[in-house]
CSV table of C-alpha atoms in Angstrom, one decimal:
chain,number,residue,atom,x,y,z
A,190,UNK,CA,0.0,0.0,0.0
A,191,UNK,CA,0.9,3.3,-0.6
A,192,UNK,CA,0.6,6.2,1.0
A,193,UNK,CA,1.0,10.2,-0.2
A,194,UNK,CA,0.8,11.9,3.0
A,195,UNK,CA,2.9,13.9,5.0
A,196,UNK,CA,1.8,12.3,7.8
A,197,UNK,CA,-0.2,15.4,9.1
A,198,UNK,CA,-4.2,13.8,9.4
A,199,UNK,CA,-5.0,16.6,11.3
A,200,UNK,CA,-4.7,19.9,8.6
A,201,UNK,CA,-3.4,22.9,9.3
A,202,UNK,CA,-6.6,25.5,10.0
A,203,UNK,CA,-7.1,24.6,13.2
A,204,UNK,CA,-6.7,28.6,14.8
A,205,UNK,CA,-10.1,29.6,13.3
A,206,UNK,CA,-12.1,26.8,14.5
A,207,UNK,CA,-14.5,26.9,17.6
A,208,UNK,CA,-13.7,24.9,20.4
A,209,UNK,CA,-16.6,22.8,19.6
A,210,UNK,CA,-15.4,22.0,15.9
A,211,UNK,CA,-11.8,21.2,17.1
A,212,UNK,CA,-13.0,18.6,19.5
A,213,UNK,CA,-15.2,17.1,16.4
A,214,UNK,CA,-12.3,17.4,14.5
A,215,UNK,CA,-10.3,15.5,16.6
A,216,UNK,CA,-12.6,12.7,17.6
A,217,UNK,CA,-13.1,12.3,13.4
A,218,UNK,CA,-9.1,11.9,12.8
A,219,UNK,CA,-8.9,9.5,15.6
A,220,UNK,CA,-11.3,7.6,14.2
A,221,UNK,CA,-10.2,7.6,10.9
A,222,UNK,CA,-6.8,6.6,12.4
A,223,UNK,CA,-8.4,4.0,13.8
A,224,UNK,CA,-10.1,2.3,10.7
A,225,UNK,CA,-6.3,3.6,8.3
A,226,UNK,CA,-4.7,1.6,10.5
A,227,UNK,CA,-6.6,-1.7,10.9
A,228,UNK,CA,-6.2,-1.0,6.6
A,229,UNK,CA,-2.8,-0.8,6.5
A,230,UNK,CA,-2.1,-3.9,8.8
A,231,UNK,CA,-3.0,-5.7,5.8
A,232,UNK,CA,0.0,-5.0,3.7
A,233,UNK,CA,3.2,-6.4,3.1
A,234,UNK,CA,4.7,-3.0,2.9
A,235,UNK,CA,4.0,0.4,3.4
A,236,UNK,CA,5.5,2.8,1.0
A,237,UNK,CA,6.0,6.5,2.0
A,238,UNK,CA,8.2,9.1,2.8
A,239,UNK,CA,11.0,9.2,5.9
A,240,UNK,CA,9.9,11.9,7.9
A,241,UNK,CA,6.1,10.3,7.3
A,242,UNK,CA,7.2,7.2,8.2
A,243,UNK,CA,8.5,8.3,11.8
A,244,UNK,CA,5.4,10.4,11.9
A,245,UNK,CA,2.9,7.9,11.6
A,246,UNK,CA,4.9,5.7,13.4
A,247,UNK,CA,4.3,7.7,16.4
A,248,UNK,CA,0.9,7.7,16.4
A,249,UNK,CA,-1.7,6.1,18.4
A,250,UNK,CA,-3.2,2.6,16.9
A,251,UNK,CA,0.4,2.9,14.3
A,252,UNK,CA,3.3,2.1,17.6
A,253,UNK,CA,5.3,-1.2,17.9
A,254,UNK,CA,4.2,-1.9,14.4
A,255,UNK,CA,3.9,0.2,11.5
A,256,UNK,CA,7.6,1.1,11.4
A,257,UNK,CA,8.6,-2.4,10.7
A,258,UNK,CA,5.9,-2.1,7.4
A,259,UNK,CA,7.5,0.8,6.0
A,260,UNK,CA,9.8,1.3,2.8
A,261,UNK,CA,11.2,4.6,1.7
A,262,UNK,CA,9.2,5.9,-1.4
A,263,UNK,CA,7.9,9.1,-1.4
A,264,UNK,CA,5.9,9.3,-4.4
A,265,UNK,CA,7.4,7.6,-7.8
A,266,UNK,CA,8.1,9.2,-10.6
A,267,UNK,CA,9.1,8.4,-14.4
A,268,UNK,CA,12.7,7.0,-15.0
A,269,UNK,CA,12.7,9.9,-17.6
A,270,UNK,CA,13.9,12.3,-15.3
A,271,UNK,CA,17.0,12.6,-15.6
A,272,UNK,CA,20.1,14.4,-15.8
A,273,UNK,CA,21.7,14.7,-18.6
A,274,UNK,CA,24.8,16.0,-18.5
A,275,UNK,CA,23.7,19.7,-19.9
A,276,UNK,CA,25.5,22.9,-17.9
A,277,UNK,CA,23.1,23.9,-15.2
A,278,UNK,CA,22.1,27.9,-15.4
A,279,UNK,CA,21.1,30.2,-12.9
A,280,UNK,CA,17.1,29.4,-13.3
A,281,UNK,CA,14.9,28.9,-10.7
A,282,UNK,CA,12.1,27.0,-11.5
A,283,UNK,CA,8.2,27.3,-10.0
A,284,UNK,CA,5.9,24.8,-10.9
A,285,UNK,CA,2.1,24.5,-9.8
A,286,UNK,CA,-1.4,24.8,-10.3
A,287,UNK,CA,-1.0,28.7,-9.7
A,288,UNK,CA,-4.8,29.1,-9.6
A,289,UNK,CA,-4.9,27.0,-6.3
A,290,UNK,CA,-4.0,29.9,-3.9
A,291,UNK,CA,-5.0,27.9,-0.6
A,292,UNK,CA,-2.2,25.0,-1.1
A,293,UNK,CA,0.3,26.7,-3.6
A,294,UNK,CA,0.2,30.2,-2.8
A,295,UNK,CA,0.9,32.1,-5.8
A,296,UNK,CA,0.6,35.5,-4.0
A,297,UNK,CA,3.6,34.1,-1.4
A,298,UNK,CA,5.6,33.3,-4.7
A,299,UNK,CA,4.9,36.9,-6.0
A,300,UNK,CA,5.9,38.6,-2.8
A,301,UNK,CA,9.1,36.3,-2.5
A,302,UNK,CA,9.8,37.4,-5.9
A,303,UNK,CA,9.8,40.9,-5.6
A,304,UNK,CA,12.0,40.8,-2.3
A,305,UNK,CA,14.3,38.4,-3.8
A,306,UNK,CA,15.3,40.3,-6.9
A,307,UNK,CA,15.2,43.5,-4.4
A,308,UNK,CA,17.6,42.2,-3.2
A,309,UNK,CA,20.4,41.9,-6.1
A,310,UNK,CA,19.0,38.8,-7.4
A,311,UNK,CA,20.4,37.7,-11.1
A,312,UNK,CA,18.9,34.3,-11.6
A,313,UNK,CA,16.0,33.7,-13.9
A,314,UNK,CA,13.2,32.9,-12.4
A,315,UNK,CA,10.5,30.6,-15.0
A,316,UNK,CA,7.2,30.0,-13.7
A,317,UNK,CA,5.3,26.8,-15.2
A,318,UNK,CA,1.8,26.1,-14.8
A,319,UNK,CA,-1.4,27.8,-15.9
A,320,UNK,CA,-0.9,31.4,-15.1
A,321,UNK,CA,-3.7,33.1,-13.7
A,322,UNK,CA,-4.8,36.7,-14.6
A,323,UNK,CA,-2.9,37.6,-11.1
A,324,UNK,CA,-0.1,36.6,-12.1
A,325,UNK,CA,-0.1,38.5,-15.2
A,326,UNK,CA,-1.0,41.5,-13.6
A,327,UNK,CA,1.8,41.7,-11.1
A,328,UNK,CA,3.9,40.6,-14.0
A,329,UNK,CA,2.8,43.6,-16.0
A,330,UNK,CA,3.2,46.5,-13.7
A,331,UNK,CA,6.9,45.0,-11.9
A,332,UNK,CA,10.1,47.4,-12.9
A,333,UNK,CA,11.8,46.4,-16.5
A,334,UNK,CA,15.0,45.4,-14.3
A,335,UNK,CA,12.8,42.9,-12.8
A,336,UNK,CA,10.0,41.7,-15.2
A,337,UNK,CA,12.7,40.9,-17.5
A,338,UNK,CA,14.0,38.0,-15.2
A,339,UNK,CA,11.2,36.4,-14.7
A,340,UNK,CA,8.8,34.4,-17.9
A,341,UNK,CA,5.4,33.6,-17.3
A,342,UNK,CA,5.9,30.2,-19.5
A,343,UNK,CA,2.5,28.9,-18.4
A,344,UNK,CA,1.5,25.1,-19.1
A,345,UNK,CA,4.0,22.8,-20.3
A,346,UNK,CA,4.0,19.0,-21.1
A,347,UNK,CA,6.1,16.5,-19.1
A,348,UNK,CA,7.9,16.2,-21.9
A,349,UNK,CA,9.4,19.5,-22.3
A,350,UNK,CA,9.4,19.9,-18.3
A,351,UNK,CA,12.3,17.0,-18.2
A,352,UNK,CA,14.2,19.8,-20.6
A,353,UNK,CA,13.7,22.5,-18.0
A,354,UNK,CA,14.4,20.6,-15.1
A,355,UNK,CA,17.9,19.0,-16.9
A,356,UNK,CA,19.2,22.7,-17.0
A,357,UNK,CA,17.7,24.3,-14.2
A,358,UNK,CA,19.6,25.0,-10.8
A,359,UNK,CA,16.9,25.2,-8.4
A,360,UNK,CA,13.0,24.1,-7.9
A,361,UNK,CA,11.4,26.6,-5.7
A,362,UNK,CA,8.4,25.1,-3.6
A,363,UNK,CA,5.7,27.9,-2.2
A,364,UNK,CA,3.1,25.5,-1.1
A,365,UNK,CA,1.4,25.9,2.7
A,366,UNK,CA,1.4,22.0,2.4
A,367,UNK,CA,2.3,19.2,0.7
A,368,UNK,CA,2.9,15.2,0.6
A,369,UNK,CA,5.6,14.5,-1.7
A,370,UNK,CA,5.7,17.6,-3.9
A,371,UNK,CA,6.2,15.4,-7.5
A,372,UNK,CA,7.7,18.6,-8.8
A,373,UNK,CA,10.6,18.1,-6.4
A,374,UNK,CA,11.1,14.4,-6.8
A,375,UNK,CA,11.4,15.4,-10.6
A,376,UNK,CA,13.9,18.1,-10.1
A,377,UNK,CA,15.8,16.1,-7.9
A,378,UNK,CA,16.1,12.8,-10.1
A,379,UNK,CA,17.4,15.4,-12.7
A,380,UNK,CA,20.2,17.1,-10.7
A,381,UNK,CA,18.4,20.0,-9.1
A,382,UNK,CA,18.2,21.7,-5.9
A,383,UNK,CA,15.1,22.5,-3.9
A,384,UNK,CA,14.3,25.5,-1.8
A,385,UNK,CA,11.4,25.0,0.4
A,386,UNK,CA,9.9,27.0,3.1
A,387,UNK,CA,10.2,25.9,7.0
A,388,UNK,CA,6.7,24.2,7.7
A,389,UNK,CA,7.9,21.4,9.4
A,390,UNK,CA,4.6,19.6,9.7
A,391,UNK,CA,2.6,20.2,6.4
A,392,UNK,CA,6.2,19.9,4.2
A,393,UNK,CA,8.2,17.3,6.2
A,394,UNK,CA,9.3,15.6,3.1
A,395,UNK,CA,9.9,18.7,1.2
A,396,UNK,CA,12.7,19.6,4.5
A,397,UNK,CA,14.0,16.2,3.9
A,398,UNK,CA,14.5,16.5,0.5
A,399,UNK,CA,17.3,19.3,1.6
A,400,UNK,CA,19.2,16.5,2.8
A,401,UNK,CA,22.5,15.2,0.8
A,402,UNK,CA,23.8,18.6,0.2
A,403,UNK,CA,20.3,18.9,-2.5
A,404,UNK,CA,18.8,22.1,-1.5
A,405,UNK,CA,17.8,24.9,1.3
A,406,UNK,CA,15.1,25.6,3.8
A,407,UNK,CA,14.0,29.1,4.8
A,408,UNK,CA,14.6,30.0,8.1
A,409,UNK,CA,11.0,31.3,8.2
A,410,UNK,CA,7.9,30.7,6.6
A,411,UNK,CA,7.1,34.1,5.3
A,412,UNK,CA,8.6,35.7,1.6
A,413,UNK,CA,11.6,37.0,3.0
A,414,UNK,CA,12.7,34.0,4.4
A,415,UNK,CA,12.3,32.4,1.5
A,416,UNK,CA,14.0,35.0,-0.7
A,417,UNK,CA,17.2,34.8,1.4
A,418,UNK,CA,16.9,30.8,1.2
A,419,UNK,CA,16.6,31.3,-2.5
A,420,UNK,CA,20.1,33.5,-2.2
A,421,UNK,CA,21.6,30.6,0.2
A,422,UNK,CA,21.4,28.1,-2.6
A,423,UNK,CA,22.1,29.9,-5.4
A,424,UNK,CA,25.4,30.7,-3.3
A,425,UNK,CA,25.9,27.3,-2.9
A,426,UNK,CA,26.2,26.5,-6.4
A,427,UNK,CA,28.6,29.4,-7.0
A,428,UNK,CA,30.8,27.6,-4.2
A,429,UNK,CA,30.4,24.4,-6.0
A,430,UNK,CA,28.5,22.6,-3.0
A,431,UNK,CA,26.2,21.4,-5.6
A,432,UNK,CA,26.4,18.5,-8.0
A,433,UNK,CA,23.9,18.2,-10.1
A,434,UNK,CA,25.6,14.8,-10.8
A,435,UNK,CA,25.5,13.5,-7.2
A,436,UNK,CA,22.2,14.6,-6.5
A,437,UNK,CA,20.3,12.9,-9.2
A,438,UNK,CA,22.3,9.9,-8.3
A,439,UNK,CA,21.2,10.3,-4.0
A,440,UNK,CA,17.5,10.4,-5.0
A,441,UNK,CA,16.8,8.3,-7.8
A,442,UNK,CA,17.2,5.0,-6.2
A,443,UNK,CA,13.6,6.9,-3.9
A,444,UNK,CA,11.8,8.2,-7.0
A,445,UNK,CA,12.2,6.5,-10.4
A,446,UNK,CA,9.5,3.7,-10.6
A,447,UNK,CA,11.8,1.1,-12.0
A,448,UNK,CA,14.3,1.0,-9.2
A,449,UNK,CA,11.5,1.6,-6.4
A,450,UNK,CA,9.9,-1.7,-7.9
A,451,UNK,CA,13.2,-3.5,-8.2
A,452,UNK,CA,13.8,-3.2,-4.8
A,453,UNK,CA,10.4,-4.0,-3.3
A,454,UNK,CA,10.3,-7.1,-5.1
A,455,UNK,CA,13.6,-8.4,-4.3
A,456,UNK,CA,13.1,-7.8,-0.6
C-alpha cells in the first residue's frame, strides 16, 4: 500500500475553528486513524516518505508496528527524469497549479519574488503552470529590471518539463502544504536543488529532501525567508556545493519507478 501523505491527518486550519469544531475534529481523525490503521495492517509493505514514516509511526493505533511495514518511497516518478549531463544555469524553477492559492500560494511566490530580486538577485526565475490573470497583472506592472527575469511560460508538457528541469539550478516550492511535492522528486532525479519554506509539519518531506547537500530551507515561513533561502542556494552553487551529478544519483534510487519496484520485489 501506498501512501501520499505527510503524515499530518490533522490539517493545518485549526486557529479559526470553535472549540466545539476542534473537539469534532479530533474525535473524526482518531477515528479515521483507527479504521487507516486496521487497513494498512493488511499489507506487506508500506511505501511513503521518511519523515512520514517516523510520523505515523508515532501515532496512536500505528506504535510497535507500522515502522517495521515501511519502505522509503515518497511518491514515484518516471525513469525519464534525468540528468543529462547539460551545464546547469542560474534558473529557478516554479511549478504548480498557480490558480490553487490555498495550497500553492501564488501570492507568497509573488511577494518572494519581488524581495528576492530587491535584493540583487540575477537568476532567472520561469514560472510553469497555468498562469492566472494575477499573475499577469503583477507581471505587467513590476520594474523592466525585474519583469525581465522572470517568464510567465505557463502550461508545459512533461515532456518539455524534463528539458527545464535538466538545466535548471533550483526548484522553488511555495506551497502551505504538501505530501511528496512530484515537482521536487522530478527536479531532484534530474540534478536540481530545492528550496522549500520551513513548515515542518505540512512539508516534512519537502525539509527532507534538503538533505544530501540537495537544497535549502527558509529559516521562516514568510517571503523574505524564503527570498534569502533562495540567495543561500544559489550561493551554494557558485561555491560548487552542488552536484547536479550527485544529487540525481542520492535520490533516484527513492523516486524513479523502476528502481523503487526492483527493490520491493527483491526484498
Amino acid at each position: 500500500i501506498h501512501m501520499d501523505t505527510s503524515g499530518n491527518f490533522e490539517g493545518n486550519d485549526w486557529t479559526e475553528l470553535s472549540w466545539y469544531r476542534k473537539i469534532a475534529r479530533f474525535l473524526k481523525v482518531k477515528v479515521q486513524d483507527y479504521f487507516r490503521a486496521q487497513h494498512l495492517r493488511y499489507a506487506d509493505i508500506v511505501s511513503l516518505g521518511e519523515p512520514s514514516a517516523d510520523c505515523v509511526s508515532k501515532r496512536l493505533f500505528y506504535e510497535g508496528w507500522f515502522r517495521d511495514k515501511c519502505y522509503v518511497m515518497p511518491y514515484p516518478v518516471s525513469p525519464r527524469c534525468r540528468y543529462e549531463g547539460q551545464k546547469k544555469k542560474d534558473i529557478i524553477l516554479c511549478v504548480g497549479r498557480w490558480d490553487d492559492e490555498n495550497q500553492k500560494r501564488s501570492r507568497f511566490l509573488m511577494q518572494t519574488l519581488h524581495i528576492l530580486y530587491n535584493l540583487g538577485c540575477s537568476a532567472e526565475t520561469r514560472i510553469i503552470g497555468r498562469i492566472t490573470d494575477t499573475l499577469q497583472s503583477w507581471h505587467a506592472v513590476l520594474p523592466p529590471n525585474i519583469a525581465r527575469r522572470i517568464v510567465l511560460v505557463g502550461f508545459l508538457p512533461n515532456k518539455e518539463l524534463l528539458a527545464e528541469y535538466n538545466v535548471a539550478k533550483i526548484v522553488l516550492c511555495t506551497s502551505s502544504f504538501e505530501s511528496s511535492h512530484i515537482v521536487s522528486a522530478e527536479g531532484l532525479c534530474s540534478g536540481c536543488s530545492v528550496v522549500t519554506p520551513n513548515r515542518p509539519r505540512a512539508l516534512c518531506n519537502l525539509l527532507w529532501y534538503t538533505t544530501r547537500c540537495s537544497g535549502t530551507i527558509a529559516i521562516d515561513d514568510n517571503p523574505l525567508g524564503l527570498a534569502n533561502g533562495i540567495l543561500l542556494e544559489l550561493n551554494a552553487w557558485e561555491r560548487g556545493d552542488r552536484d547536479p551529478f550527485a544529487i540525481a544519483e542520492a535520490w533516484q534510487p527513492f523516486f524513479h519507478a523502476d528502481k523503487v519496484i526492483e527493490q520491493i520485489f527483491s526484498k
